[in-house]
PDB file of C-alpha atoms and ligand atoms in Angstrom:
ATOM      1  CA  UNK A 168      74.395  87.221   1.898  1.00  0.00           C
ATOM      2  CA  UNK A 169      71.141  87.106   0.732  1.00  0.00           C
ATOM      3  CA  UNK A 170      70.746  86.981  -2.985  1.00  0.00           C
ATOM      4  CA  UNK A 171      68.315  90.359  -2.712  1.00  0.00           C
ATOM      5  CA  UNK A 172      70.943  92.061  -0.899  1.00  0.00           C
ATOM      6  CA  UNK A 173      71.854  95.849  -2.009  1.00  0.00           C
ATOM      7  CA  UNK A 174      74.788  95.132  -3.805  1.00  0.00           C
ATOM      8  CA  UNK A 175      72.997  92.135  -6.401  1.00  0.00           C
ATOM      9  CA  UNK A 176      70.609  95.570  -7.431  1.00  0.00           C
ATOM     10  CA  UNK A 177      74.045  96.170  -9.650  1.00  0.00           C
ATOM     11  CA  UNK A 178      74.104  93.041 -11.291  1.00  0.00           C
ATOM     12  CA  UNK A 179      72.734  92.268 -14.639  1.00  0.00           C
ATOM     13  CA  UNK A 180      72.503  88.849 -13.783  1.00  0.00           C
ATOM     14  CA  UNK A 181      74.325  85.837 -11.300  1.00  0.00           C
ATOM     15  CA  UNK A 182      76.647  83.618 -13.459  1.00  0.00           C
ATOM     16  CA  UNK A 183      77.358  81.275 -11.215  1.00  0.00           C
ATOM     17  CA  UNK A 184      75.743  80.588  -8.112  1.00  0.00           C
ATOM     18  CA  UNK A 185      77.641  79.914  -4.565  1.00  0.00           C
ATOM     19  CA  UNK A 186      76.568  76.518  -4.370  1.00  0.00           C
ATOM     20  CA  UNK A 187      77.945  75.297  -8.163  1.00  0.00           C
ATOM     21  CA  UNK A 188      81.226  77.511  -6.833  1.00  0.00           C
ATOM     22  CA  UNK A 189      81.520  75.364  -3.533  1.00  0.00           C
ATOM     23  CA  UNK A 190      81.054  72.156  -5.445  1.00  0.00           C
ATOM     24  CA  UNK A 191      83.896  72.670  -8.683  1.00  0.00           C
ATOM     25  CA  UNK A 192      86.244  74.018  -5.702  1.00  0.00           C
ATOM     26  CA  UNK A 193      85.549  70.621  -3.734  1.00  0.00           C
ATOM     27  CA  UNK A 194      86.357  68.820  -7.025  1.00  0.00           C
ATOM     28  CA  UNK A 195      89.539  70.693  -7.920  1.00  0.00           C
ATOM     29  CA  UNK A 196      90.665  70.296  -4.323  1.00  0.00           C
ATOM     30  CA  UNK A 197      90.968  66.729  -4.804  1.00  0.00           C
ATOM     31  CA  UNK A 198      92.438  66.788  -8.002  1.00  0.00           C
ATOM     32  CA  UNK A 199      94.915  68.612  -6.672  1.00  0.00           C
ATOM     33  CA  UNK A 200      95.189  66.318  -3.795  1.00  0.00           C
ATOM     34  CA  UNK A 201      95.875  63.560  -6.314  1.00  0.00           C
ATOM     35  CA  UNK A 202      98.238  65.213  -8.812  1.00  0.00           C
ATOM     36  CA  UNK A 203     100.327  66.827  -6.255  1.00  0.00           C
ATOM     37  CA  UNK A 204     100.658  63.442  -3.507  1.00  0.00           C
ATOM     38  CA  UNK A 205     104.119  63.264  -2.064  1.00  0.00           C
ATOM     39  CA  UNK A 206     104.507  66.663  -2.572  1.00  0.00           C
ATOM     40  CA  UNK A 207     104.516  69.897  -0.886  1.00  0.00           C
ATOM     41  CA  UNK A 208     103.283  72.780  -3.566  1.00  0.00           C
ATOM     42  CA  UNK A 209     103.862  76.107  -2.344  1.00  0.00           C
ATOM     43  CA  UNK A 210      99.971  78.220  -3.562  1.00  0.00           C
ATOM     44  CA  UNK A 211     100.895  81.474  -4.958  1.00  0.00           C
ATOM     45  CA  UNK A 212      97.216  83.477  -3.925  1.00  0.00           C
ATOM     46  CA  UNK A 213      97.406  86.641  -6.125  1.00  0.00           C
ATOM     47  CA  UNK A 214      96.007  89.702  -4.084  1.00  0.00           C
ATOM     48  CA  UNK A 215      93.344  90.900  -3.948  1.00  0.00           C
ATOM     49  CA  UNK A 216      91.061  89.333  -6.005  1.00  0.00           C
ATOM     50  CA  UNK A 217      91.940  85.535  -5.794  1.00  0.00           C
ATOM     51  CA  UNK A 218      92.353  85.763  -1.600  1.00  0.00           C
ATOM     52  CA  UNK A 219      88.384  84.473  -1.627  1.00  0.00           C
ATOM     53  CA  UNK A 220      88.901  81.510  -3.444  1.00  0.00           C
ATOM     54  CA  UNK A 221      92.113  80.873  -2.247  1.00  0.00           C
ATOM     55  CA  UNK A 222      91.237  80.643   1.604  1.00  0.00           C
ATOM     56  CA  UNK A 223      88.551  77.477   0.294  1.00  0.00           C
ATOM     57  CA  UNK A 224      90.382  75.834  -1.904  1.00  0.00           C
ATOM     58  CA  UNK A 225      93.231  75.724   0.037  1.00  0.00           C
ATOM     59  CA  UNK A 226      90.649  73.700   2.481  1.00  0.00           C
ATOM     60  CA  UNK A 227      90.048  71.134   0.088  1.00  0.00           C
ATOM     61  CA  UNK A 228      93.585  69.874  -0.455  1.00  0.00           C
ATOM     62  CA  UNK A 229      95.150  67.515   1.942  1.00  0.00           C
ATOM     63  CA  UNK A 230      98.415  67.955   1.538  1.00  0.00           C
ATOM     64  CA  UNK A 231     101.247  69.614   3.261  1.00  0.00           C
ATOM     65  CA  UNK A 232     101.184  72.738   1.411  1.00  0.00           C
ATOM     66  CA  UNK A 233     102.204  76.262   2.262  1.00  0.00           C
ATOM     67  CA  UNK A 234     101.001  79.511   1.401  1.00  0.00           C
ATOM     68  CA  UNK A 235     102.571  82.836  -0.281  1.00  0.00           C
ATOM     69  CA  UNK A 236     101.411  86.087  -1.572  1.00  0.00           C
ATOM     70  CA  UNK A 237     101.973  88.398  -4.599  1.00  0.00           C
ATOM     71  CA  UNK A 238     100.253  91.597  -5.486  1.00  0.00           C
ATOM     72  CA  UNK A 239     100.101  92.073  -9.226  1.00  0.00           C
ATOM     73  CA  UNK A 240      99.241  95.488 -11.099  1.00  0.00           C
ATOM     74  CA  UNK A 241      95.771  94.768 -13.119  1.00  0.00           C
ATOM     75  CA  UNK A 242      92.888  96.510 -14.042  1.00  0.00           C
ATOM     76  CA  UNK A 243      92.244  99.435 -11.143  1.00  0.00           C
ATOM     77  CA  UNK A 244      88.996 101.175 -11.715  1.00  0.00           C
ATOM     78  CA  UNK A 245      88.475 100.352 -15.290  1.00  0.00           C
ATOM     79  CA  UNK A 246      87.454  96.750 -16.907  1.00  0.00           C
ATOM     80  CA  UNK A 247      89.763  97.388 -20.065  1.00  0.00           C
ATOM     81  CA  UNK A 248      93.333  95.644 -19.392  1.00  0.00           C
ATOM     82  CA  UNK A 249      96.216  98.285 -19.630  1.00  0.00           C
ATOM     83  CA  UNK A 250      98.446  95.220 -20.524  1.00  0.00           C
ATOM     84  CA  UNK A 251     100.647  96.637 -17.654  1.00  0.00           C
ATOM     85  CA  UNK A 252     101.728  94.123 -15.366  1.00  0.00           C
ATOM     86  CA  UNK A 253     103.990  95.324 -12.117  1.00  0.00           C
ATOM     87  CA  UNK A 254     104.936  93.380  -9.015  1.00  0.00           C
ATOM     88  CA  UNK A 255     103.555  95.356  -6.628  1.00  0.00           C
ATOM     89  CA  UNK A 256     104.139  93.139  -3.654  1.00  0.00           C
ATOM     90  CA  UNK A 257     106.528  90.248  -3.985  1.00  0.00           C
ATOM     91  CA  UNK A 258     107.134  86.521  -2.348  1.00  0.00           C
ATOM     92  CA  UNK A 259     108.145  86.508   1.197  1.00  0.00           C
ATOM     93  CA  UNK A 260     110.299  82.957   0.708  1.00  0.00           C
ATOM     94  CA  UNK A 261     112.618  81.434  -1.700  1.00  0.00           C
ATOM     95  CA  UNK A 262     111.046  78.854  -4.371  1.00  0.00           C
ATOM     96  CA  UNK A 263     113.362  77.079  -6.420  1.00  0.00           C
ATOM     97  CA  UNK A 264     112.927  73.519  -6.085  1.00  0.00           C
ATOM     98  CA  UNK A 265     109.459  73.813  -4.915  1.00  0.00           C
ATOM     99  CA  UNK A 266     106.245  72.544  -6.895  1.00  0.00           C
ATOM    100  CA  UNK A 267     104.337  76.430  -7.738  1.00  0.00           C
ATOM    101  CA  UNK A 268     100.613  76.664  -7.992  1.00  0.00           C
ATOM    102  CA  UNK A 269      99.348  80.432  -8.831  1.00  0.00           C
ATOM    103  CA  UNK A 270      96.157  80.552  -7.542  1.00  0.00           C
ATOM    104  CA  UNK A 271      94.192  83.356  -9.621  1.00  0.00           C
ATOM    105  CA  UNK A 272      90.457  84.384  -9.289  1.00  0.00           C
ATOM    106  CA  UNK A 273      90.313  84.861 -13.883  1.00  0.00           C
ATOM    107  CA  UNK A 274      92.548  84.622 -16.382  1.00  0.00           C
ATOM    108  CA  UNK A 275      91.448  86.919 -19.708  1.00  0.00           C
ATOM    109  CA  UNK A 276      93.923  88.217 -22.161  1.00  0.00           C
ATOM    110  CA  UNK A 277      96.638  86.030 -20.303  1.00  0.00           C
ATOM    111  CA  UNK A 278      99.124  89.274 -20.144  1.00  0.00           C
ATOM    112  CA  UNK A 279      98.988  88.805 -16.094  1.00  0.00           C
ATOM    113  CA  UNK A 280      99.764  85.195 -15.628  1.00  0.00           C
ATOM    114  CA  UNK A 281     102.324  84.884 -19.176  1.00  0.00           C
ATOM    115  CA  UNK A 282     104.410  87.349 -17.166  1.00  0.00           C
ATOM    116  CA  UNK A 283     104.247  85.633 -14.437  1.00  0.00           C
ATOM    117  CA  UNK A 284     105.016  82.408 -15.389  1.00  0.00           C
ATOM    118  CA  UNK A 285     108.548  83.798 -16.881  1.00  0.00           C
ATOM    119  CA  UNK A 286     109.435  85.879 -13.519  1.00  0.00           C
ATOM    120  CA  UNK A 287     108.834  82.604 -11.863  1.00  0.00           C
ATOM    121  CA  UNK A 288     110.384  80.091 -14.162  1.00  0.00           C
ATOM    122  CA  UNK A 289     113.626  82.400 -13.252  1.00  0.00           C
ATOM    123  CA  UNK A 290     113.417  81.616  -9.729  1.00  0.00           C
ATOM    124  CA  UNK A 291     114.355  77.867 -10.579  1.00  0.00           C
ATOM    125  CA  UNK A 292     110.599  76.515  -9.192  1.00  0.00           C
ATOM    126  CA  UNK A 293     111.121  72.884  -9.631  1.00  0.00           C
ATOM    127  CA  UNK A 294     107.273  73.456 -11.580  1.00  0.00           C
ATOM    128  CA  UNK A 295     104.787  76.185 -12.213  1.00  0.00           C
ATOM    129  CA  UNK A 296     101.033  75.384 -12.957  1.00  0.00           C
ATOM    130  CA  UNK A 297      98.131  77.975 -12.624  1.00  0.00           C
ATOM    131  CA  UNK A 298      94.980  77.198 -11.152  1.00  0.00           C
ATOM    132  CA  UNK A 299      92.277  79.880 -11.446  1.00  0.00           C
ATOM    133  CA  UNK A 300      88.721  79.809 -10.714  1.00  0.00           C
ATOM    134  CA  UNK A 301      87.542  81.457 -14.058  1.00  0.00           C
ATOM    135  CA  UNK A 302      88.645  81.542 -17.513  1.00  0.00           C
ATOM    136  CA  UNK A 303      87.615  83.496 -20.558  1.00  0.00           C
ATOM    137  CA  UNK A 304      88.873  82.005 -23.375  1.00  0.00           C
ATOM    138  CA  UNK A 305      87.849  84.222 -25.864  1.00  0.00           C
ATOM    139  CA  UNK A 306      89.487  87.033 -24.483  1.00  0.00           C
ATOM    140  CA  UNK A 307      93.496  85.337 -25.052  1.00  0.00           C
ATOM    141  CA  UNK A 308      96.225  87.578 -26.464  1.00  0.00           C
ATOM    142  CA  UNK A 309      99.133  85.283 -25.763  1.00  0.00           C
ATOM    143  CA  UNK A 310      99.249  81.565 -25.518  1.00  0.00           C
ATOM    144  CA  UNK A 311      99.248  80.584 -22.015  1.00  0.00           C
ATOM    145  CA  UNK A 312      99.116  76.883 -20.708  1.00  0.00           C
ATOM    146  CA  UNK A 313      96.364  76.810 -17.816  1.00  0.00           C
ATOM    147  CA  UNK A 314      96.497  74.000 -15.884  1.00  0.00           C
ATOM    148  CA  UNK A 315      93.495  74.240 -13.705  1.00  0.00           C
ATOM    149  CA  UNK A 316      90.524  76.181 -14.209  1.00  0.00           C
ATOM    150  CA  UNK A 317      87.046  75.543 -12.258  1.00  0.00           C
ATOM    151  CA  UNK A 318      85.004  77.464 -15.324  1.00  0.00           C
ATOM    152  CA  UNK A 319      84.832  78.425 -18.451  1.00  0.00           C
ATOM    153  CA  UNK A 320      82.814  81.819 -18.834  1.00  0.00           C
ATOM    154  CA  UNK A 321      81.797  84.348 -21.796  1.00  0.00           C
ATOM    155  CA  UNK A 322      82.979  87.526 -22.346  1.00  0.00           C
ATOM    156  CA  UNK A 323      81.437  89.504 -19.971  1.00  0.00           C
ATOM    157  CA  UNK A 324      82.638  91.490 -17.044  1.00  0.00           C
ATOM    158  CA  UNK A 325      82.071  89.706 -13.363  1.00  0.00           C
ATOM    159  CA  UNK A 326      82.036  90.693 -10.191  1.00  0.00           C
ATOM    160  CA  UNK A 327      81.906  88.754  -6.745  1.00  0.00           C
ATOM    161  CA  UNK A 328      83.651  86.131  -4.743  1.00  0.00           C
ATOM    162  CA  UNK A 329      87.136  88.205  -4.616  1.00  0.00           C
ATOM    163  CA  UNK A 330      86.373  89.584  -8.151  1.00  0.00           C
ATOM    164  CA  UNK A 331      86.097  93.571  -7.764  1.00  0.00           C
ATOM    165  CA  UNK A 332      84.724  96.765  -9.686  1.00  0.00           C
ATOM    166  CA  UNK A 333      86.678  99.667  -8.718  1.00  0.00           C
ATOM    167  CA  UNK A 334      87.434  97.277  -5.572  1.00  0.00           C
ATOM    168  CA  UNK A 335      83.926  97.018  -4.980  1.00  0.00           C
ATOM    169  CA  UNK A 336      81.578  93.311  -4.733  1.00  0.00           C
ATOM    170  CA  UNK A 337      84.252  91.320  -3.407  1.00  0.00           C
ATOM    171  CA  UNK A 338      82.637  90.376  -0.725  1.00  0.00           C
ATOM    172  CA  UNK A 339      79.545  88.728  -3.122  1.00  0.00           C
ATOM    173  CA  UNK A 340      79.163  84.976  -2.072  1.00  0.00           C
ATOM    174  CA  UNK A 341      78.355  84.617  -6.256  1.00  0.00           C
ATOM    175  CA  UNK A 342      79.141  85.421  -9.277  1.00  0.00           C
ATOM    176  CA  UNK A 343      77.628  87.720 -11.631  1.00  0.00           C
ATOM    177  CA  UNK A 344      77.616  89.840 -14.296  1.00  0.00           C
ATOM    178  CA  UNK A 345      77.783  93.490 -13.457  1.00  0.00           C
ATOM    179  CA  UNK A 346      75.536  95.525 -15.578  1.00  0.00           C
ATOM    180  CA  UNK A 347      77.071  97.997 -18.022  1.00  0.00           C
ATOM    181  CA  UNK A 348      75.071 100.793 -16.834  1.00  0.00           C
ATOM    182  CA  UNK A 349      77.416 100.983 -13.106  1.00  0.00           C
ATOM    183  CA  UNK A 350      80.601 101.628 -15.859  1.00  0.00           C
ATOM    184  CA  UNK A 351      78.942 102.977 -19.072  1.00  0.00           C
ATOM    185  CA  UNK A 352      80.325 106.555 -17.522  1.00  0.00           C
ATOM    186  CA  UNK A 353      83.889 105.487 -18.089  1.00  0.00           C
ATOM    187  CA  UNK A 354      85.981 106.722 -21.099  1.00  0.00           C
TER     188      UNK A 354
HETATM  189  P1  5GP B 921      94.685  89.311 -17.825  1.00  0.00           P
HETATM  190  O1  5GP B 921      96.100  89.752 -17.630  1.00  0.00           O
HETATM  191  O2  5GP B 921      94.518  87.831 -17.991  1.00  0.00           O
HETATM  192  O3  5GP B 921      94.026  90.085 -18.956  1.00  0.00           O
HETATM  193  O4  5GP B 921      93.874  89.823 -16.588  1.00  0.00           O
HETATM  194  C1  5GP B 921      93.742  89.162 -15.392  1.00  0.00           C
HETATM  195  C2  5GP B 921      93.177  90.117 -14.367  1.00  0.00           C
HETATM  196  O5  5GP B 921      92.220  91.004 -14.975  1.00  0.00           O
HETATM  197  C3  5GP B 921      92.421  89.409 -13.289  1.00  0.00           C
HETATM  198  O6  5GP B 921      93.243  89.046 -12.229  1.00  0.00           O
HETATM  199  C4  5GP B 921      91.392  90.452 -12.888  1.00  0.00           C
HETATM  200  O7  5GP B 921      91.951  91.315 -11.924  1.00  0.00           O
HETATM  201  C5  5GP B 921      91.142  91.240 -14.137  1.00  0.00           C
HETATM  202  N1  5GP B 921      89.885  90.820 -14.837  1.00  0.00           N
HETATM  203  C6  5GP B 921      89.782  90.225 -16.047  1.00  0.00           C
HETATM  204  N2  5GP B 921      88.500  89.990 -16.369  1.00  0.00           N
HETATM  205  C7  5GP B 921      87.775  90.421 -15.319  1.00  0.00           C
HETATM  206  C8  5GP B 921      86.361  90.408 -15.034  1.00  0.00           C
HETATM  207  O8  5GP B 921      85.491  89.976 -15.797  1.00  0.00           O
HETATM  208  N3  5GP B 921      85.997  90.929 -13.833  1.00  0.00           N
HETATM  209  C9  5GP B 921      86.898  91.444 -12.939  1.00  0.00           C
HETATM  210  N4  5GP B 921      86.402  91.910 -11.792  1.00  0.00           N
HETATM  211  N5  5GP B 921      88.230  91.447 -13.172  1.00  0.00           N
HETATM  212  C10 5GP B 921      88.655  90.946 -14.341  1.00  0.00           C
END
């Protein structure tokens, strides 16, 4: 998509372009390659917003891995977190024994993926690591180890490549921040 599509009129400004995107996913493919050799890691992709990033990192680890899917409860149309978190759809196979790696498109206060990590954990997974393409730091409430993360960003709230507003920009090949006037008409 071209960068003066319709939908980039709504950003403030791109964060992080497709290329720089392509190139940290290349680089934690292969670390995952290496960490993971001898091993068969089962990738968690957490619906909807991580299914973009998921389906090309997936294609830069060689490894025999397989693939599962879990739908999570998280923001809906607003960009405040709720600090809800409901399993909305669950794992289609057994884990225990198995080497887990959620695959999640941002982790902010942490709520999502702490919870996750215990419902997990229960399940007797042999491990559990998190990969996620973008972190915001800043934004922590709990302490949550991530193992993986492809970048570091400020507090502001992005859209694009899986990431949605009111399930809108998704399908944005980059990253960016959307500007405040599309939700300034939210309570
Ligand atoms: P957490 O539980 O860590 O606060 O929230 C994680 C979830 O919040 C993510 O999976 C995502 O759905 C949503 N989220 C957090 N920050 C952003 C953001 O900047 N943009 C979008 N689109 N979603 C976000």
């Amino acid at each position: 998509m071209d960068t003066n599509a319709k939908l980039y009129e709504d950003l403030d400004r791109i964060l992080i372009t497709r290329d720089q995107i392509q190139e940290a996913i290349r680089k934690m493919g292969k670390r995952i390659t290496e960490d993971y050799a001898g091993k068969e890691p089962v990738l968690i992709g957490i619906l909807r917003g991580a299914v973009v990033f998921f389906a090309d990192l997936v294609r830069e680890i060689d490894l025999p891995l397989t693939m599962e899917f879990m739908a999570i409860s998280s923001y809906g149309s607003s960009t405040k977190s709720s600090g809800v978190v409901r399993i909305i759809k669950d794992l289609d196979r057994d884990i225990s024994g198995k080497d887990v790696l959620v695959v999640e498109d941002i982790v902010d206060s942490g709520l999502t993926l702490s919870h996750l990590k215990q419902v997990l954990a229960t399940r007797k997974a042999a491990s559990v690591s998190i990969v996620t393409l973008l972190d915001k730091p800043a934004r922590r409430k709990v302490p949550l180890e991530v193992e993986y993360s492809c970048f570091n960003i400020p507090d502001a709230f992005v859209v694009g490549y899986g990431l949605d507003y009111d399930e809108k920009y998704r399908n944005l090949p980059d990253i960016g921040v959307l500007h405040p006037r599309i939700y300034t008409q939210e309570d």
